[in-house]
Amino acid sequence: MKKKAFFLPILSSFLVMVLLYTIGNIFKISYLSWTFYKENPSEGVVFEAGGSLIPVLIGLIIGFVLEGILKNKQKDDIDLSR
């Protein structure tokens, strides 16, 4: 597989994840957002982080679909060149 065909699904997955987390945080959509909570009580520091896995799953699905499309296109290009 070419470098372009290898990095394009990874890049698209990452960009979809970032886009969905950004949309979730801007519009306060809980199932698309990432949350942080920090508190400084007298005993120490309490830090909690949590977030939705839905953007990660959607990003991975997009990456796998795009990889399949690129593989089929590359296979078709090879068949046409014969």
CSV table of C-alpha atoms in Angstrom, one decimal:
chain,number,residue,atom,x,y,z
A,1,MET,CA,0.0,0.0,0.0
A,2,LYS,CA,1.3,3.5,-0.8
A,3,LYS,CA,2.1,5.9,1.9
A,4,LYS,CA,-0.8,8.2,0.9
A,5,ALA,CA,-3.2,5.3,1.1
A,6,PHE,CA,-1.8,4.4,4.5
A,7,PHE,CA,-1.9,7.8,6.1
A,8,LEU,CA,-5.2,9.1,4.7
A,9,PRO,CA,-7.4,6.8,6.8
A,10,ILE,CA,-5.4,7.5,9.9
A,11,LEU,CA,-5.6,11.3,9.3
A,12,SER,CA,-9.3,11.2,8.5
A,13,SER,CA,-10.1,9.2,11.6
A,14,PHE,CA,-8.2,11.7,13.8
A,15,LEU,CA,-9.8,14.7,12.1
A,16,VAL,CA,-13.3,13.2,12.5
A,17,MET,CA,-12.6,12.6,16.2
A,18,VAL,CA,-11.4,16.1,16.8
A,19,LEU,CA,-14.3,17.6,14.8
A,20,LEU,CA,-16.9,15.6,16.8
A,21,TYR,CA,-15.3,16.4,20.2
A,22,THR,CA,-15.2,20.1,19.2
A,23,ILE,CA,-18.8,20.2,18.1
A,24,GLY,CA,-19.8,18.4,21.3
A,25,ASN,CA,-17.9,20.9,23.5
A,26,ILE,CA,-19.1,24.0,21.6
A,27,PHE,CA,-22.8,23.0,21.6
A,28,LYS,CA,-22.7,21.2,25.0
A,29,ILE,CA,-23.7,17.8,23.6
A,30,SER,CA,-22.9,15.3,26.3
A,31,TYR,CA,-22.5,12.2,24.1
A,32,LEU,CA,-19.9,14.1,21.9
A,33,SER,CA,-18.0,15.9,24.5
A,34,TRP,CA,-14.9,15.6,26.8
A,35,THR,CA,-15.1,16.9,30.3
A,36,PHE,CA,-12.6,17.9,32.9
A,37,TYR,CA,-13.2,18.6,36.6
A,38,LYS,CA,-10.6,20.0,39.0
A,39,GLU,CA,-11.0,20.7,42.7
A,40,ASN,CA,-8.6,22.0,45.3
A,41,PRO,CA,-9.8,20.8,48.7
A,42,SER,CA,-7.7,21.2,51.8
A,43,GLU,CA,-6.5,17.5,51.6
A,44,GLY,CA,-5.1,17.8,48.1
A,45,VAL,CA,-6.0,18.1,44.4
A,46,VAL,CA,-8.9,16.2,42.9
A,47,PHE,CA,-8.8,15.9,39.1
A,48,GLU,CA,-11.4,14.0,37.1
A,49,ALA,CA,-11.6,13.6,33.3
A,50,GLY,CA,-14.2,11.8,31.3
A,51,GLY,CA,-15.6,11.7,27.9
A,52,SER,CA,-17.7,9.9,25.4
A,53,LEU,CA,-16.3,7.1,23.2
A,54,ILE,CA,-18.8,7.8,20.4
A,55,PRO,CA,-16.5,10.2,18.5
A,56,VAL,CA,-13.7,7.6,18.7
A,57,LEU,CA,-15.9,4.8,17.4
A,58,ILE,CA,-17.2,7.0,14.6
A,59,GLY,CA,-13.7,8.0,13.7
A,60,LEU,CA,-12.4,4.4,13.6
A,61,ILE,CA,-15.4,3.4,11.4
A,62,ILE,CA,-14.7,6.2,9.0
A,63,GLY,CA,-11.0,5.2,8.8
A,64,PHE,CA,-11.8,1.6,8.1
A,65,VAL,CA,-14.4,2.4,5.5
A,66,LEU,CA,-11.9,4.8,3.8
A,67,GLU,CA,-9.2,2.2,3.9
A,68,GLY,CA,-11.5,-0.3,2.2
A,69,ILE,CA,-12.4,2.2,-0.5
A,70,LEU,CA,-8.8,3.0,-1.2
A,71,LYS,CA,-7.8,-0.7,-1.3
A,72,ASN,CA,-10.6,-1.4,-3.8
A,73,LYS,CA,-9.6,1.6,-5.9
A,74,GLN,CA,-6.0,0.6,-5.9
A,75,LYS,CA,-7.0,-3.0,-6.9
A,76,ASP,CA,-9.2,-1.7,-9.7
A,77,ASP,CA,-6.3,0.6,-11.0
A,78,ILE,CA,-4.0,-2.5,-11.0
A,79,ASP,CA,-6.6,-4.6,-12.9
A,80,LEU,CA,-7.1,-1.8,-15.5
A,81,SER,CA,-3.4,-1.4,-16.2
A,82,ARG,CA,-3.1,-5.0,-17.4
